[in-house]
Short mmCIF file of N, CA and C in Angstrom, two decimals:
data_model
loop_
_atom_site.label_atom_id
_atom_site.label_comp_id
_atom_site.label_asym_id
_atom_site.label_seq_id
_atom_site.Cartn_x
_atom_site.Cartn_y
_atom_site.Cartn_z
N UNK B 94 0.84 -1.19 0.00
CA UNK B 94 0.00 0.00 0.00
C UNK B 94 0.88 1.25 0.00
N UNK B 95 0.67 2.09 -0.63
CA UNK B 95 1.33 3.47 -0.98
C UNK B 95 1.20 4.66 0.66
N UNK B 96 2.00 5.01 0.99
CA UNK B 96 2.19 5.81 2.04
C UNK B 96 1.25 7.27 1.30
N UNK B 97 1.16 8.14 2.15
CA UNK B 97 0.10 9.50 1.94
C UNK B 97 0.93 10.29 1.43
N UNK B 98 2.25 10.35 1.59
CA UNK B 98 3.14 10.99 0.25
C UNK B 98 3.22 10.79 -0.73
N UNK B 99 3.12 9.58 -1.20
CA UNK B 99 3.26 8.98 -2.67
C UNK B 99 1.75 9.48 -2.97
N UNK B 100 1.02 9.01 -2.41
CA UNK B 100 -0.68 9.43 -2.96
C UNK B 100 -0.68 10.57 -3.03
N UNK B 101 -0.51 11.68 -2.50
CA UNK B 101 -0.62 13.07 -2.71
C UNK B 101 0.51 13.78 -3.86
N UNK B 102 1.57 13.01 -3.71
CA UNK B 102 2.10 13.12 -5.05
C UNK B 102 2.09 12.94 -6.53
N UNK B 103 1.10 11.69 -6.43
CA UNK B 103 0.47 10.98 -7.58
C UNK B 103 -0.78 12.20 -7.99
N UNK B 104 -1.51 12.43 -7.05
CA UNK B 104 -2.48 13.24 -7.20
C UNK B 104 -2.15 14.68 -7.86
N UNK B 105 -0.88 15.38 -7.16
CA UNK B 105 -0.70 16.34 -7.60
C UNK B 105 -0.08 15.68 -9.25
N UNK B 106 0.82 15.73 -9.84
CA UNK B 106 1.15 15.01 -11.05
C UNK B 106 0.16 14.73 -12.13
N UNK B 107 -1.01 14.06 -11.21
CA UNK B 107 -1.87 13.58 -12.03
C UNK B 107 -2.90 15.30 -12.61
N UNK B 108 -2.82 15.91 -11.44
CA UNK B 108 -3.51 17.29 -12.17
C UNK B 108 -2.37 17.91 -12.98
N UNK B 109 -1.20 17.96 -12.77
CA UNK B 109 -0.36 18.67 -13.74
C UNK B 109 -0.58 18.19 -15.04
N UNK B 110 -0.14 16.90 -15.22
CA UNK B 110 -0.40 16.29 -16.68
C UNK B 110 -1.69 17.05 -17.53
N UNK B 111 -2.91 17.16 -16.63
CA UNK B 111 -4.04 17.70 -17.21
C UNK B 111 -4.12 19.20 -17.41
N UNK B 112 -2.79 19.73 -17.36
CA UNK B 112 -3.20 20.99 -17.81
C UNK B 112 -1.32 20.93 -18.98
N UNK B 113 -2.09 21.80 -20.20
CA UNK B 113 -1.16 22.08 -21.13
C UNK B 113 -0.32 22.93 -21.09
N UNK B 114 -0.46 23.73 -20.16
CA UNK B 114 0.73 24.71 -20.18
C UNK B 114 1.92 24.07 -19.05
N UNK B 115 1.77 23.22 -18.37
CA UNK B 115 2.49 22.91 -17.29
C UNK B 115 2.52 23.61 -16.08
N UNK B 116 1.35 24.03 -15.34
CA UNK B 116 1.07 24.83 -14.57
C UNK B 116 -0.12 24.64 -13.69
N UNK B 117 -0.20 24.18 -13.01
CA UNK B 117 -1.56 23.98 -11.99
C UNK B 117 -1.89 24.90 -11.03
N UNK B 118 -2.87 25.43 -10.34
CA UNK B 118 -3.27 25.94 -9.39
C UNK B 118 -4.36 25.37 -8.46
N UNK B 119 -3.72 24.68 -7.16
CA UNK B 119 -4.55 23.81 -6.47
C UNK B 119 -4.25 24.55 -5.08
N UNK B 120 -5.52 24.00 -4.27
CA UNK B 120 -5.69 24.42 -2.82
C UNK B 120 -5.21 23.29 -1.79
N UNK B 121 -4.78 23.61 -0.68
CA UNK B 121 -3.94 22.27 0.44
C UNK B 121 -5.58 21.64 1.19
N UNK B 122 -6.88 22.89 1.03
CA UNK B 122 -8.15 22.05 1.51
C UNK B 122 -8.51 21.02 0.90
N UNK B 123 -8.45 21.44 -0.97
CA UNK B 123 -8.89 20.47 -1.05
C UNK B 123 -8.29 19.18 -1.65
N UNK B 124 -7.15 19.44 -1.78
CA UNK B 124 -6.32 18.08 -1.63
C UNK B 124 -6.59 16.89 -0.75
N UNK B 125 -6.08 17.49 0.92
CA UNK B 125 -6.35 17.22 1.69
C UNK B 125 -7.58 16.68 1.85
N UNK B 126 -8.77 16.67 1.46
CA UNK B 126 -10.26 16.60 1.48
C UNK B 126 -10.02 15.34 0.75
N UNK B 127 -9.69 15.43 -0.29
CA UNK B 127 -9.85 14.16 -1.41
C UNK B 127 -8.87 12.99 -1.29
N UNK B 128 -7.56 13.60 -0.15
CA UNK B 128 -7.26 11.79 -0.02
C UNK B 128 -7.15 11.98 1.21
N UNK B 129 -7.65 12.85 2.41
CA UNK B 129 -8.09 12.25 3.54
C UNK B 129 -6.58 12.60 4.63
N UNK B 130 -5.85 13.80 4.47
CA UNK B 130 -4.85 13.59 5.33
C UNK B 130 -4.36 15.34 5.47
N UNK B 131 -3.87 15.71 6.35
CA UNK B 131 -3.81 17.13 7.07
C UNK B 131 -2.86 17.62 6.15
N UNK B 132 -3.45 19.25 5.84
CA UNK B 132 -2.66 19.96 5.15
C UNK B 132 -1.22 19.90 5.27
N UNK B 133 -0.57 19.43 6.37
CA UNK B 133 0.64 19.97 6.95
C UNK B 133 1.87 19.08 5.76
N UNK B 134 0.66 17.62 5.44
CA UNK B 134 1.64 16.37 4.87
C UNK B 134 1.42 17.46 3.16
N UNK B 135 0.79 18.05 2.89
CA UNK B 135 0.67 18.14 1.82
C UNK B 135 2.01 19.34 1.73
N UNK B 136 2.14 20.26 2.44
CA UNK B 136 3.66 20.73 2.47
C UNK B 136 4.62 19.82 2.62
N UNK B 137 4.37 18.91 3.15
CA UNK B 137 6.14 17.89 3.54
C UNK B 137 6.17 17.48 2.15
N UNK B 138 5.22 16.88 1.04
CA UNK B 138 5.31 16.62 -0.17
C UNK B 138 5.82 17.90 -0.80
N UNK B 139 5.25 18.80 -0.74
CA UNK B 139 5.73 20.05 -2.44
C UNK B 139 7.45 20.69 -1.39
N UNK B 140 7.74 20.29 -0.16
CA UNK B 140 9.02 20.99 -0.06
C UNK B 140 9.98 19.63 -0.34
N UNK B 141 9.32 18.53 -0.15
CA UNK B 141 10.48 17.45 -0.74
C UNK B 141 10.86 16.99 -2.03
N UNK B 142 9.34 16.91 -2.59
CA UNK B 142 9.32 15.90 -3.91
C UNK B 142 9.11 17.02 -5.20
N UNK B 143 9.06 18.10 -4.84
CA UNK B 143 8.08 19.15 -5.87
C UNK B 143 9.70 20.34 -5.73
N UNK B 144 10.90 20.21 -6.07
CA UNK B 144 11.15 21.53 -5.55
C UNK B 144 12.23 21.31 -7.13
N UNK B 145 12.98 22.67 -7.12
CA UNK B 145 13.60 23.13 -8.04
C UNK B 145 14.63 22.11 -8.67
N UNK B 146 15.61 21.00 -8.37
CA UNK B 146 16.74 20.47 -8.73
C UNK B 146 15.49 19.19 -9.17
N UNK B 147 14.10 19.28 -9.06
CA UNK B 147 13.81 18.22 -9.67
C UNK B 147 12.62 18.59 -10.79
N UNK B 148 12.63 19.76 -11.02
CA UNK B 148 12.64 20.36 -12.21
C UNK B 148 10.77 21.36 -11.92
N UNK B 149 10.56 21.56 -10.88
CA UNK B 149 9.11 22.10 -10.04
C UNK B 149 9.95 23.48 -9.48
N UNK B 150 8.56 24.34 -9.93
CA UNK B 150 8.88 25.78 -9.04
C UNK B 150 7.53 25.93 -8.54
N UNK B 151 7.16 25.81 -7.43
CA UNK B 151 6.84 26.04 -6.35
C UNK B 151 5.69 27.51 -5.66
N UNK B 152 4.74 27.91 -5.77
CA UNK B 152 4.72 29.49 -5.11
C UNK B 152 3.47 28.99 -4.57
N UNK B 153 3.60 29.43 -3.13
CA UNK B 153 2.55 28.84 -2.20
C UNK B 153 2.29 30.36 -1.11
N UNK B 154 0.74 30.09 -0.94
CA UNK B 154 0.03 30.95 0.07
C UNK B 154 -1.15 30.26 0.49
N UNK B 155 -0.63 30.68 2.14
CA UNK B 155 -1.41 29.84 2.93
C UNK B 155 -2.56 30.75 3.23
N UNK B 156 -3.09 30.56 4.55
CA UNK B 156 -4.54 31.28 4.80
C UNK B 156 -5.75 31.13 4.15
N UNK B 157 -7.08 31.71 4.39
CA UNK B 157 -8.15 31.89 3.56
C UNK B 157 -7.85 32.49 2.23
N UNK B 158 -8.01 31.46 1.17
CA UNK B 158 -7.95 32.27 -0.51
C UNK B 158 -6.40 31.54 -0.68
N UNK B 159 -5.57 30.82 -0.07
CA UNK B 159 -4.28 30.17 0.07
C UNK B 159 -4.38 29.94 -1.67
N UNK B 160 -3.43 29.56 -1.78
CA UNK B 160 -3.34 28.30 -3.20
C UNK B 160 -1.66 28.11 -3.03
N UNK B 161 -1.75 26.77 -3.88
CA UNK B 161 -0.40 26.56 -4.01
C UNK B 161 -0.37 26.22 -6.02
N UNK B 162 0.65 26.92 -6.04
CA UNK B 162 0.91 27.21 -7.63
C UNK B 162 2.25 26.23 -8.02
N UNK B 163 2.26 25.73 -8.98
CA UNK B 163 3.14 24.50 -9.56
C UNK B 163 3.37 24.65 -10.96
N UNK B 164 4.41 24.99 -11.13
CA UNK B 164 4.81 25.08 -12.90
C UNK B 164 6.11 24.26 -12.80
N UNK B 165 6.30 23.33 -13.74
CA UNK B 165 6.66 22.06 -14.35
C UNK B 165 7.71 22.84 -15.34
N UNK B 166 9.32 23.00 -14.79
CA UNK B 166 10.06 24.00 -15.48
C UNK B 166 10.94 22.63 -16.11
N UNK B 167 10.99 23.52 -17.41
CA UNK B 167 11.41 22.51 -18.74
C UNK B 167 12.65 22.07 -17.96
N UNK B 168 13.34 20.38 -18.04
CA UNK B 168 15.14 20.63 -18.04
C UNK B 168 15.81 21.38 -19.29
N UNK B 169 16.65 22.25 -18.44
CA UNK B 169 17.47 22.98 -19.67
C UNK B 169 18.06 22.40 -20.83
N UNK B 170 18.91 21.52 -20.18
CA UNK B 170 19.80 20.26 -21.25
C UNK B 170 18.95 19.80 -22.49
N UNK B 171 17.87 19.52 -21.97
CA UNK B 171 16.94 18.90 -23.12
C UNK B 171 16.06 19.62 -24.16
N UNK B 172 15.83 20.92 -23.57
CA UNK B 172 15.52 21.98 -24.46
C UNK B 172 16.62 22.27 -24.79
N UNK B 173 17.81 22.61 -24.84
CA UNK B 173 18.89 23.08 -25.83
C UNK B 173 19.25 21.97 -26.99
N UNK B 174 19.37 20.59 -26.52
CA UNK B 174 18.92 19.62 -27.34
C UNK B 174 18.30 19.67 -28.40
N UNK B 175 17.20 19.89 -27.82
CA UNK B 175 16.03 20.11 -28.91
C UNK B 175 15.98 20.91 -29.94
N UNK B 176 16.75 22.08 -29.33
CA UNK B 176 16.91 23.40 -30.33
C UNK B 176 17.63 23.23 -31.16
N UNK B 177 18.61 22.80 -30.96
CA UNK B 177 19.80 22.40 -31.56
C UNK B 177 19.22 21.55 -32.71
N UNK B 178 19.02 20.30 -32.42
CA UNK B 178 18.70 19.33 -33.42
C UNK B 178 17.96 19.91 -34.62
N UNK B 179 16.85 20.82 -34.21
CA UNK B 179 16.29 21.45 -35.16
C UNK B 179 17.02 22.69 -36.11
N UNK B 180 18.13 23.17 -35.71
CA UNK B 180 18.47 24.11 -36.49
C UNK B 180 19.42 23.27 -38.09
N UNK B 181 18.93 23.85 -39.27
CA UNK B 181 19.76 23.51 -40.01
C UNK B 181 19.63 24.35 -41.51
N UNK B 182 19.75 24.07 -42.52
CA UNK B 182 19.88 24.86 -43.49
C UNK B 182 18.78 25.09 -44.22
N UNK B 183 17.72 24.68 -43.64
CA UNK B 183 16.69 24.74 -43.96
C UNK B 183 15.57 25.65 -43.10
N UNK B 184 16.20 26.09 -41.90
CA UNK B 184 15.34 26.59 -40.97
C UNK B 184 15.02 27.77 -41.08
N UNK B 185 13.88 28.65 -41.02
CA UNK B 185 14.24 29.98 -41.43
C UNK B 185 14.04 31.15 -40.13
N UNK B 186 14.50 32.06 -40.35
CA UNK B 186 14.52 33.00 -39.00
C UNK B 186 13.80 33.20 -37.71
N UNK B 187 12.32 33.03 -38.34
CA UNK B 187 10.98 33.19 -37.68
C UNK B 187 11.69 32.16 -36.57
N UNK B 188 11.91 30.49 -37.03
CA UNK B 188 12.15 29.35 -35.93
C UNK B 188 12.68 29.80 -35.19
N UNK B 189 14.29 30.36 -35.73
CA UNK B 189 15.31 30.30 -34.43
C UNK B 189 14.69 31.67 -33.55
N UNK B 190 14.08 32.82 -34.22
CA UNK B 190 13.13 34.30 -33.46
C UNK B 190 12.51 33.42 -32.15
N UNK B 191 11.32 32.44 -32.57
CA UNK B 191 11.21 32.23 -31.36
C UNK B 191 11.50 30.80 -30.60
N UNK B 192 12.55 30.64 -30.87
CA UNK B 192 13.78 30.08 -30.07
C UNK B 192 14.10 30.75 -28.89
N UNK B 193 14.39 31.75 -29.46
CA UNK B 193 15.01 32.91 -28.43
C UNK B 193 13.69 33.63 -27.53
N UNK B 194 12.80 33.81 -28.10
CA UNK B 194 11.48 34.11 -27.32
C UNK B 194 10.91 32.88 -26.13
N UNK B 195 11.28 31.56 -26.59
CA UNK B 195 10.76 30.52 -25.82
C UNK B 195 11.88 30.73 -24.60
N UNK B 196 13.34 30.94 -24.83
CA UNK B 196 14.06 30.71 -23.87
C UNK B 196 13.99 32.19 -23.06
N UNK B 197 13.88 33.16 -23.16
CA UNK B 197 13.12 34.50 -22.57
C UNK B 197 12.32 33.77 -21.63
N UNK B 198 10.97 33.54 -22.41
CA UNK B 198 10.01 33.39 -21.68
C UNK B 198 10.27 32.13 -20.32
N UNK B 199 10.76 31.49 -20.84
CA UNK B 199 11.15 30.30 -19.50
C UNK B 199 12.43 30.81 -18.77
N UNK B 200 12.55 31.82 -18.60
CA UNK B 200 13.72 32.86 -17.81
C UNK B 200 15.03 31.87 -18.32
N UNK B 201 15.30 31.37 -19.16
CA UNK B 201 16.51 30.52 -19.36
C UNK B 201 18.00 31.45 -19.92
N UNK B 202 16.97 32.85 -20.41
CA UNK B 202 18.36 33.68 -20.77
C UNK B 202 17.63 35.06 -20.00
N UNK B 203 18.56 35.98 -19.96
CA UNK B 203 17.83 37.32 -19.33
C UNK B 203 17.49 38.05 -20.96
N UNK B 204 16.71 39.21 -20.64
CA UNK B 204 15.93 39.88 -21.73
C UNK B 204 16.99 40.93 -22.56
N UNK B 205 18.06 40.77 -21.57
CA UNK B 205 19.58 42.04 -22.62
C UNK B 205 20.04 40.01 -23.33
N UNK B 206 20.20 39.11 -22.71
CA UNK B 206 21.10 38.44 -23.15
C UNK B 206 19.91 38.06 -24.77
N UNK B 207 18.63 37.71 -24.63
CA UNK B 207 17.54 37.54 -25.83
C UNK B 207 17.69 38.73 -26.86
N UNK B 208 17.68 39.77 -26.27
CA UNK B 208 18.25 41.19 -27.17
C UNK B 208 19.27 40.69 -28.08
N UNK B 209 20.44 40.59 -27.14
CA UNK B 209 22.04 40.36 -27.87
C UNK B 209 21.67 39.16 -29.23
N UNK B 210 20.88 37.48 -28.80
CA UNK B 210 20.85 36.67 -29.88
C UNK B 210 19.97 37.32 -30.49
N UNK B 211 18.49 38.07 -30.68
CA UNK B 211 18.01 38.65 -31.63
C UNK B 211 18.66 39.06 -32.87
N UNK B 212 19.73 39.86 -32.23
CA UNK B 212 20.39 40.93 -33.16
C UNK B 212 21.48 40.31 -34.06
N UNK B 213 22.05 38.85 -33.16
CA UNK B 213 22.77 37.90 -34.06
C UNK B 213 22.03 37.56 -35.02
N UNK B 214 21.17 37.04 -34.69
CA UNK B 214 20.36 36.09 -35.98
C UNK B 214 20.19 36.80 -36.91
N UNK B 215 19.25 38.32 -36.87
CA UNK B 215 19.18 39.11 -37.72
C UNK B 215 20.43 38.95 -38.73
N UNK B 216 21.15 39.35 -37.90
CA UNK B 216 22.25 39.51 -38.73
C UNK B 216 23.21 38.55 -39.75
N UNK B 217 23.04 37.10 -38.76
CA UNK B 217 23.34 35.94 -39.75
C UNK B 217 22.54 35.90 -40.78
N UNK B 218 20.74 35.87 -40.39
CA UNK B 218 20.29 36.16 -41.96
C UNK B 218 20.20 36.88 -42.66
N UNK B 219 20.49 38.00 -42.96
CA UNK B 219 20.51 39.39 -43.49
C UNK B 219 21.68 39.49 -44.43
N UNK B 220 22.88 38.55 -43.84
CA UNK B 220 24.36 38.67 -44.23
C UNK B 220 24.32 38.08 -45.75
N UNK B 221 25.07 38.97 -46.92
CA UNK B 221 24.86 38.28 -48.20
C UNK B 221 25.87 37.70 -48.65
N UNK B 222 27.08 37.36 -47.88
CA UNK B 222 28.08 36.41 -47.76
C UNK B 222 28.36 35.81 -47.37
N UNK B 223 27.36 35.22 -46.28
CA UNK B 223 27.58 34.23 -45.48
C UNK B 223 26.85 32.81 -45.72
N UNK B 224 27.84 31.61 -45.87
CA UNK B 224 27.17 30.63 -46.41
C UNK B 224 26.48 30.08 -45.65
N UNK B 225 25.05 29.39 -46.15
CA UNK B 225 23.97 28.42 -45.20
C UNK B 225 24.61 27.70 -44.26
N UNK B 226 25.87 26.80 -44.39
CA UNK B 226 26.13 25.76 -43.60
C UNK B 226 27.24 26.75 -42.57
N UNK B 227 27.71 27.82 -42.70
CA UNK B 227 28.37 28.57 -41.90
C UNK B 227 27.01 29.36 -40.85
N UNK B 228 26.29 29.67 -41.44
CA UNK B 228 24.99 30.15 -40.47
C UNK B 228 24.58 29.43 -39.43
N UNK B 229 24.59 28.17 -39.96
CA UNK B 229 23.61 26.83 -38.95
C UNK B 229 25.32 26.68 -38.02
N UNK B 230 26.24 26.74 -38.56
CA UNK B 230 27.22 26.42 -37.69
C UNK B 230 27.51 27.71 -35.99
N UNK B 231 27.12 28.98 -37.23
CA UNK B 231 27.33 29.94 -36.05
C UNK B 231 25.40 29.74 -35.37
N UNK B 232 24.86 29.37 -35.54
CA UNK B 232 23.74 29.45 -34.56
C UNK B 232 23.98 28.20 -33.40
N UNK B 233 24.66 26.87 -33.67
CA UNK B 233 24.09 26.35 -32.68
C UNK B 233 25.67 26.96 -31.91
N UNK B 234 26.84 26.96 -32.33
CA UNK B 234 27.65 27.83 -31.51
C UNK B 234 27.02 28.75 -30.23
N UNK B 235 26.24 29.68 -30.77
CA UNK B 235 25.16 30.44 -29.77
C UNK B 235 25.08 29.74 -28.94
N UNK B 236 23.88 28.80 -29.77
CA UNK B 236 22.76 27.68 -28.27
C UNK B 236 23.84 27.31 -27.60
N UNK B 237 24.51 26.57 -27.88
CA UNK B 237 25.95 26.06 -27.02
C UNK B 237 26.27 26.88 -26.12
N UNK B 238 26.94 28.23 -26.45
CA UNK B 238 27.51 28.67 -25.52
C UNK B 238 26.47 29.43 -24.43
N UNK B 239 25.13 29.43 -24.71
CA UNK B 239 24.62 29.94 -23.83
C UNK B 239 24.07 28.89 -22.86
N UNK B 240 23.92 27.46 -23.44
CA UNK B 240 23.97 26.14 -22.32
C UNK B 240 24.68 26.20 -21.44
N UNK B 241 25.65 26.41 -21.73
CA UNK B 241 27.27 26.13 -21.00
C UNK B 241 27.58 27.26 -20.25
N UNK B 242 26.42 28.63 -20.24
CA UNK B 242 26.80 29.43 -19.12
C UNK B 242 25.67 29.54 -18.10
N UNK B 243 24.49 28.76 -18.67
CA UNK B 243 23.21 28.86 -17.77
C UNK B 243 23.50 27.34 -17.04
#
């Protein structure tokens, strides 16, 4: 039989999955209500099993009107991956534009460092001497080096 951590963990999970943005907004009443065990366990779960190095950010308020808020933060490694794989001589600006907008938005670069690759890309595509396979080479260069400092 599953201990009241694992169940309240399952539970929470199981509402994340159901929402598409990766983001839930649930209450510790009524958690608590639906598998039967005191708010207090439902904090010992989101400060153990729910926290940042396991890829959960966290924002909680207690009291009347409380909620506890859960967004499901991408691993970095695997989104740069991803980016990567997709860039090639075929890709056109718009992609890698919001490349750089996706990693903004998931705070993965700051908004001067999204500025700075904007103005690269522009400029790789804009350039009328610069060859396709030298472009795709200097873009994932970018993604790279901005992996390797975040």
């Amino acid at each position: 039989m599953s201990n009241i951590a694992d169940l309240i963990e399952a539970y929470i999970l199981r509402q994340l999955a159901a929402q598409q943005d990766g983001t839930v907004e649930l209450r510790r009443t009524d958690i608590a209500d639906k598998i039967s065990c005191a708010p207090s366990q439902i904090s010992y779960v989101l400060s153990t099993r729910f926290t940042p190095a396991k890829g959960f950010n966290v924002e909680s308020r207690r009291g009347l009107g409380g909620y506890i808020r859960i967004v499901q933060v991408p691993d970095k490694s695997l989104v740069y991956q991803d980016m990567l794989s997709k860039i090639d001589v075929d890709t056109p600006m718009v992609t890698v534009q919001s490349m750089v907008h996706y990693l903004l938005k998931h705070e993965m670069v700051t908004t001067r460092e999204a500025a700075l690759m904007m103005q690269f890309v522009t400029g790789l595509y804009q350039s009328p001497t610069l060859a396709e396979d030298e472009r795709v080479r200097m873009l994932k260069a970018m993604l790279m080096t901005v992996a390797n400092f975040s």
